[in-house]
XYZ file of C-alpha atoms in Angstrom:
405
model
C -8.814 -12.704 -35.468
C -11.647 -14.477 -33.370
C -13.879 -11.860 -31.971
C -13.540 -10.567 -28.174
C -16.728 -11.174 -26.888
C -16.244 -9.236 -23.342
C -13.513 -6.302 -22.724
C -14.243 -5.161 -19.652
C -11.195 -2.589 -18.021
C -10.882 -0.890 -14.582
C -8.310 1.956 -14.272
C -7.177 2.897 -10.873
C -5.677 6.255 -9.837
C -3.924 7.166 -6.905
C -5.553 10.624 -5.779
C -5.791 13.027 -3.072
C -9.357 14.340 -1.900
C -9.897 17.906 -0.847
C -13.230 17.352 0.472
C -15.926 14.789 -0.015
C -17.235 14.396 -3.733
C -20.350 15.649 -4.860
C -21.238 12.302 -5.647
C -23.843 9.678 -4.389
C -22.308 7.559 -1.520
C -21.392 4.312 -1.641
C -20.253 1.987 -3.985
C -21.064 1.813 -7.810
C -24.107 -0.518 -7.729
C -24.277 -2.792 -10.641
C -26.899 -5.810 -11.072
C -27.482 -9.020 -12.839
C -30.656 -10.683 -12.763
C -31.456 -10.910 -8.610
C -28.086 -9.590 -7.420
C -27.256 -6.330 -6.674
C -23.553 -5.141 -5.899
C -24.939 -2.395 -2.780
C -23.088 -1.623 0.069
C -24.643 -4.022 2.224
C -24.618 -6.887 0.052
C -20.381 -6.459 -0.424
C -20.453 -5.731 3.371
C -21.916 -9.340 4.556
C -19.368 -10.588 2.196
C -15.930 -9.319 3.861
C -14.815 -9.148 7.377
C -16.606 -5.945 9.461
C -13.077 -4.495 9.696
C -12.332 -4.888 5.657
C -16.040 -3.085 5.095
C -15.604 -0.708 7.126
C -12.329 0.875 4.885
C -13.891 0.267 1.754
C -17.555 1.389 2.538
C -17.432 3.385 5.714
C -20.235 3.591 7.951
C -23.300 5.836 8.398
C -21.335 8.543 10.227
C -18.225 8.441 8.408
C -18.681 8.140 4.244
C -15.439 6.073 2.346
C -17.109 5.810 -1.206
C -18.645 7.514 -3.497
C -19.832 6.760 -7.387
C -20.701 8.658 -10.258
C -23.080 5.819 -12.563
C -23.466 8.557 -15.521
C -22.109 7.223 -19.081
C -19.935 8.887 -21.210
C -18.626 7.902 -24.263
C -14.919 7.264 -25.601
C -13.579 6.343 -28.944
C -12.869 2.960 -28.030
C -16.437 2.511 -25.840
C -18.055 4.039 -23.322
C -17.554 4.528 -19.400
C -19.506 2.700 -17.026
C -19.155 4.912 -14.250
C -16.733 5.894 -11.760
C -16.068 5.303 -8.156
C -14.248 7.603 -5.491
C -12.518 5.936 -2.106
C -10.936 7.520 0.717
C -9.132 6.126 4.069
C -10.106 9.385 6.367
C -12.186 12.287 6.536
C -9.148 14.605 6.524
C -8.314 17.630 4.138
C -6.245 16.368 1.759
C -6.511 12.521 2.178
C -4.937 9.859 0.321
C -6.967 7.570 -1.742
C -8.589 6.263 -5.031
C -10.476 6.558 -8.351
C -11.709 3.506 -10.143
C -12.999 4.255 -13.965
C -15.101 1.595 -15.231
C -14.795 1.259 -19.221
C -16.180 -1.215 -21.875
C -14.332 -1.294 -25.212
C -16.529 -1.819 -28.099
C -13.296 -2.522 -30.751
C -9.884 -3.590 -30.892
C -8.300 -5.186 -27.640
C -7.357 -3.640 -24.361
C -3.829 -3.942 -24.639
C -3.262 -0.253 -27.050
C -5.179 1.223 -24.551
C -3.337 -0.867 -21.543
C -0.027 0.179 -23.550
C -0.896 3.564 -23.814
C -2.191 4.371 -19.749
C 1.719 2.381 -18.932
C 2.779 5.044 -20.967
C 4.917 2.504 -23.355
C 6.900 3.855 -25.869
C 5.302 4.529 -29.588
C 1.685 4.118 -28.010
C -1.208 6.379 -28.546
C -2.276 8.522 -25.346
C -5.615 7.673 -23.670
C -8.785 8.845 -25.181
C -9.602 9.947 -21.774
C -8.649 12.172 -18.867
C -9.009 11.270 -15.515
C -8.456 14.544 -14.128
C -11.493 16.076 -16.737
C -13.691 13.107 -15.310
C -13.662 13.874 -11.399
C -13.522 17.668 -12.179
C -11.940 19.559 -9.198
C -13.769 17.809 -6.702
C -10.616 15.047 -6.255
C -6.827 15.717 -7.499
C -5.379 12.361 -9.657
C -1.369 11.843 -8.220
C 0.573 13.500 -11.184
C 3.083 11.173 -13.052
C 1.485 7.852 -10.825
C 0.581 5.099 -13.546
C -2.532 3.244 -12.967
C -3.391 -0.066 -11.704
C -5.503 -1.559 -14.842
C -7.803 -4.891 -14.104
C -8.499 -6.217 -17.420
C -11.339 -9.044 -18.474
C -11.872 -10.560 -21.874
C -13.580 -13.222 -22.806
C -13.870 -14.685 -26.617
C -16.431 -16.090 -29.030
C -16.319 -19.955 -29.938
C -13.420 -20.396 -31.311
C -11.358 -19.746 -28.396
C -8.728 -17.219 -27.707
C -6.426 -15.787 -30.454
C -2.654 -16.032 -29.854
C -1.153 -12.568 -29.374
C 2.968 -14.260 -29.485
C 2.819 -16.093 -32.966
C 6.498 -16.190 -32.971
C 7.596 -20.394 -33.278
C 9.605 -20.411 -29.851
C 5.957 -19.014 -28.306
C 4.216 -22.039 -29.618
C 3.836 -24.052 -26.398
C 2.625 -20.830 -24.334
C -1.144 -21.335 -24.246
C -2.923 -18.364 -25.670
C -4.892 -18.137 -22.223
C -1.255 -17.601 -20.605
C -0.202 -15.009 -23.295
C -3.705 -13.386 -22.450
C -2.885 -13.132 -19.224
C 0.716 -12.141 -19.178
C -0.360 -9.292 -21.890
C -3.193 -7.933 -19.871
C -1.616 -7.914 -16.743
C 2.192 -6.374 -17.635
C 0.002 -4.351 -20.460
C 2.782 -5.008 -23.074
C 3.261 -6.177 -26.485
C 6.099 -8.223 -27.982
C 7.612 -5.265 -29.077
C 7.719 -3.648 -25.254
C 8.847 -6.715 -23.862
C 9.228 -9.984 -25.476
C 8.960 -12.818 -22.916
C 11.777 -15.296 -22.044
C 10.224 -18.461 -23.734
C 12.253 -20.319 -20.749
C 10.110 -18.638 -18.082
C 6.922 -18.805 -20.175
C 4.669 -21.000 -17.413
C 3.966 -19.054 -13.856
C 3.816 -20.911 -11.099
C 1.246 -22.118 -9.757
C 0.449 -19.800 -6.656
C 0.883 -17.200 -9.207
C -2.182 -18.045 -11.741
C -5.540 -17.620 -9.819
C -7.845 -19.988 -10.772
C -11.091 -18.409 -9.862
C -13.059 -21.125 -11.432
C -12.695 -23.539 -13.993
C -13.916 -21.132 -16.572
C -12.010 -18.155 -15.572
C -8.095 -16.993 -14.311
C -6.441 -13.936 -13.560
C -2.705 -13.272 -12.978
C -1.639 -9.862 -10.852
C 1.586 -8.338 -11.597
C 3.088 -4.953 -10.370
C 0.687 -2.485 -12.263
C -2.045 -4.794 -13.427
C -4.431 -7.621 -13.147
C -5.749 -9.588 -16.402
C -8.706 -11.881 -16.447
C -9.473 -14.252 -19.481
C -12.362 -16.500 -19.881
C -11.094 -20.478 -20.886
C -14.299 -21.178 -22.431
C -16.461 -19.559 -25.258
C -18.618 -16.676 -24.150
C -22.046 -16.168 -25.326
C -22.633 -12.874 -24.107
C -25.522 -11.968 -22.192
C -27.025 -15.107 -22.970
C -24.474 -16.718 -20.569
C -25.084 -16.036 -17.292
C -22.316 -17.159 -15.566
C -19.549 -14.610 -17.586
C -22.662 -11.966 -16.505
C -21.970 -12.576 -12.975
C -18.150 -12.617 -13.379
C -18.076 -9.600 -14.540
C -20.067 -8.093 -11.999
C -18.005 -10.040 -9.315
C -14.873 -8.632 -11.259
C -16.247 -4.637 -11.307
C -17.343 -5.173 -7.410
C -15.768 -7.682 -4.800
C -12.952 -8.896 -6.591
C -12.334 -4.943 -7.491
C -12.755 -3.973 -3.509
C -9.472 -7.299 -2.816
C -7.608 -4.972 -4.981
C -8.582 -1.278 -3.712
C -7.506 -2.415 -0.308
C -4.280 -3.688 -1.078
C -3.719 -0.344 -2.801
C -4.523 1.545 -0.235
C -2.688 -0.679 2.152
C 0.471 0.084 -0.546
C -0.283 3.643 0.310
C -0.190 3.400 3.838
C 3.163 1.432 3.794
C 4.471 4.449 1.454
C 3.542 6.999 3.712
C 4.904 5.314 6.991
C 8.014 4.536 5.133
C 8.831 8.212 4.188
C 7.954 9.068 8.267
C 10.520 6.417 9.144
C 13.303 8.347 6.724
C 11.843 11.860 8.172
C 12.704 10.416 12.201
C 16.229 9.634 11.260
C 16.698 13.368 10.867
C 15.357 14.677 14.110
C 15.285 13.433 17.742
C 14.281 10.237 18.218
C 12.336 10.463 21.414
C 10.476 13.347 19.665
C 9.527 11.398 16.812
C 9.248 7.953 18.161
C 5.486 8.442 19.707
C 3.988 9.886 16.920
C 5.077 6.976 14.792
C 4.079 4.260 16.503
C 0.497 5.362 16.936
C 0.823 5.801 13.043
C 1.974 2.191 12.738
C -0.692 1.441 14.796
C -3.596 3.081 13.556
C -2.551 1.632 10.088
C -2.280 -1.978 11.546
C -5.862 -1.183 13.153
C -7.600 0.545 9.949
C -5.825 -1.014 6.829
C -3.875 -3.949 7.239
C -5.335 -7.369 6.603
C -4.388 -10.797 4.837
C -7.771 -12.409 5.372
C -10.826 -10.286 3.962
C -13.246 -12.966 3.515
C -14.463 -16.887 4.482
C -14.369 -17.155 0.157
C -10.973 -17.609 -1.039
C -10.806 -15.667 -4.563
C -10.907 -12.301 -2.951
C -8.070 -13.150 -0.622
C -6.281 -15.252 -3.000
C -6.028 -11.434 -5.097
C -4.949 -9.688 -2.060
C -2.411 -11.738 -1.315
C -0.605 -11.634 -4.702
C -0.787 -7.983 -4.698
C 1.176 -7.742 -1.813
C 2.964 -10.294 -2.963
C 4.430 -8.250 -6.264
C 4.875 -4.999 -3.896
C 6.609 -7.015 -1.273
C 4.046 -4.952 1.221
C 4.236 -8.270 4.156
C 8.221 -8.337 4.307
C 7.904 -3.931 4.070
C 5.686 -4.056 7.543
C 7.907 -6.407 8.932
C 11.059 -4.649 8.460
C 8.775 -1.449 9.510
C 7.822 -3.062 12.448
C 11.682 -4.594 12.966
C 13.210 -0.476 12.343
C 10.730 0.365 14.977
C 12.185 -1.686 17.516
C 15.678 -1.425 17.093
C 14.697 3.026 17.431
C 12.920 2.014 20.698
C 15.944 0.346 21.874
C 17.940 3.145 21.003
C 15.828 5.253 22.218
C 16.092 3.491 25.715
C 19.663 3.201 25.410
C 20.113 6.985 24.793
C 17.469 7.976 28.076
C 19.291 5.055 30.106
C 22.728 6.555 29.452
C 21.327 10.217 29.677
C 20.054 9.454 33.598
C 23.165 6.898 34.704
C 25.476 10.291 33.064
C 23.347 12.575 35.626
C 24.003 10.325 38.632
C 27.717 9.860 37.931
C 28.132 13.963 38.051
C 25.559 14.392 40.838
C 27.633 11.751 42.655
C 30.824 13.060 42.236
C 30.008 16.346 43.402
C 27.798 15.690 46.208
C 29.473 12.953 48.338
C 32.601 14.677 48.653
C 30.358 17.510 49.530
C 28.643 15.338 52.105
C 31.852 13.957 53.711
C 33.186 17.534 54.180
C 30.207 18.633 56.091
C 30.448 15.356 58.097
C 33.598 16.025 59.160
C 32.809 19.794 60.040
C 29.885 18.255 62.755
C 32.150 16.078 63.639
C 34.656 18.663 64.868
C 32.826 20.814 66.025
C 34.499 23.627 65.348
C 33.740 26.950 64.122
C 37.723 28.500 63.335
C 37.696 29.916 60.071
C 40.845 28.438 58.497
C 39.541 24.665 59.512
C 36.562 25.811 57.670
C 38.554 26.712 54.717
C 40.841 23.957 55.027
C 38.037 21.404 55.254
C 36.017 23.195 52.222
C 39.531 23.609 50.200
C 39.975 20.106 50.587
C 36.715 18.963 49.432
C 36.999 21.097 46.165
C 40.204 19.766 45.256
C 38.744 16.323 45.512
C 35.682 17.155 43.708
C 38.213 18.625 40.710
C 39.946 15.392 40.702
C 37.218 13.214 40.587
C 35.899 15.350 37.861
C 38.558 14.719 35.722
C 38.609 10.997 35.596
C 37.548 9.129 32.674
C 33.875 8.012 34.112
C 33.352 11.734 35.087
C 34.679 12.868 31.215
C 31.947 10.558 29.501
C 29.104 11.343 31.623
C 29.814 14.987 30.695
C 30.185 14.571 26.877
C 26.928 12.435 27.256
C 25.245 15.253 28.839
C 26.540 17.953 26.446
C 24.952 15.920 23.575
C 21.702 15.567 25.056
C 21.677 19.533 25.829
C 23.018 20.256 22.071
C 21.204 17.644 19.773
């Protein structure tokens, strides 16, 4: 089999943060030759409102890194980074483990963090790694971003079957990497073999990726020759920083979207005009922190948003958020509209026949006691009556159901 030059592999957990890590803030800063992935250099690259979720600012820390090495049986870890969307006990966010394999291929290792049947568990855990400084989601699977590259003589085909010939082995790369199966997990439909094209992301004309639900692969088109070839040297980097952050966000924006989307189940249970506020600053303050469809003037990084959300369907989920939303405001309205025009009906009723007997009383002028009585008798009889029509029945049982829900 030709020889993987490059097998870089970034797992992402979902995790929950009891307080800050212990860890040095920021991102995990990686160089080649004259650049350096800091902060501030990722910063000038994405919009102020996309670096301000996935860096923070100086008074209110997102990220956090741990650059110490440790090694596994496959290779070694590069380091690990730490990102979370408030400062609140308990707060939903991320861990991204940076690995480089030194044997093999990434997909046992891909097959084994999907948890596929027949594979091998990790040679790591996640949990072990962050200590108890962050808690890893139980029973989440990972999002895995996966890059190899190959030596000269080009990519090996992983589907040697004969109805797999005419699937490129760049395609089968990418398709293997990405839905981190082999052909015994899944074997592709040879009639769907080719993605379209606004699914293959052509970040250069030396290297692709492909996103799909749980995973992103990267392969190389070209021979690699290691770190005498710079341009692969500053892919990767791109890969482990930028093009890393395109991904974190839409994560966290997945997140967001989950959380909302259980609060929107939760108000159908209790009052809506007690819920209804609290939501929509929710929906709000997500729209205003997290969600975003342009990140950055360069396309690749938006390009990888976009098919992220694409595969979790998060742009039609806000909408139909957003479209729920409205149609509980307008029931909302409807309910307080039909509450008040209830309350005038019965204060109407009651009062006018009221005010007509007390007319007729000055009119008179009279103070004998059985006018009184036959003026006041009168006026309750007509009050009963009018209380037992059918306009006087449903502004009742409107008002009993706003005093019992």
């Amino acid at each position: 089999m030709t020889r993987l030059v490059r097998q870089t592999l970034i797992v992402v957990y979902e995790a929950r943060f009891p307080a800050a890590p212990a860890w040095e803030p920021g991102p995990l800063v990686l160089q080649h030759g004259q650049v350096r992935s800091t902060a501030e250099a990722r910063s000038e690259y994405y919009s102020a409102k996309a670096a301000r979720v996935l860096y923070g600012d100086a008074a209110h820390a997102r990220r956090w890194h741990d650059a110490s090495r440790r090694l596994t049986a496959h290779g070694e870890i590069a380091g690990i980074e730490a990102l979370r969307v408030t400062d609140k006990p308990d707060a939903c966010g991320l861990v991204a483990i940076h690995l480089r394999l030194r044997q093999g291929t990434p997909i046992a290792l891909l097959r084994a963090l999907a948890r596929r049947r027949d594979a091998l568990p990790a040679d790591f855990d996640p949990q072990e790694l962050v200590g108890g400084q962050i808690t890893i989601e139980p029973g989440i699977r990972p999002f895995t971003i996966a890059f190899v590259t190959s030596a000269r003589n080009g990519l090996p085909r992983l589907y040697r079957q004969p109805r797999y010939w005419r699937w490129p082995p760049a395609c089968q790369w990418l398709w293997a990497l990405a839905s981190r199966t082999n052909l015994a997990d899944y074997p592709p439909d040879p009639k769907n073999l080719e993605p379209a094209d606004n699914e293959i992301i052509r970040l250069s004309s030396d290297w692709q990726a492909i996103v799909l639900r749980d995973g992103m692969g990267v392969v190389g088109v070209r021979s690699d020759r290691g770190q005498d070839d710079p341009f692969y040297c500053y892919a990767e980097l791109y890969l482990r920083s930028i093009y890393l952050d395109a991904v974190l966000l839409g994560m966290l924006q997945k997140q967001g979207l989950t959380h909302l989307e259980k609060r929107m189940a939760a108000a159908l249970d209790s009052a809506l005009s007690a819920t209804m506020a609290g939501l929509e600053r929710e929906v709000s303050l997500f729209r205003h922190q997290l969600w975003a469809q342009h990140l950055t003037p360069h396309g690749a990084p938006n390009r990888l948003l976009t098919a992220y959300q694409r595969q979790h369907a998060l742009r039609d989920r806000f909408e139909q958020m957003l479209t729920e939303i409205s149609d509980f405001n307008r029931l909302t309205r409807d309910d307080e509209n039909r509450h008040v025009n209830s309350a005038v009906v019965v204060f109407t009723l009651v009062t006018v026949p009221a005010g007509i007997a007390l007319a007729l009383l000055q009119v008179l002028g009279t103070d004998q006691p059985w006018l009184l009585a036959t003026v006041v008798g009168v006026c309750l009889v007509l009050i009963a009556l009018l209380l037992r029509t059918r306009s006087a029945r449903m502004a009742f049982r409107a008002l009993r159901r706003r005093f019992t829900a």
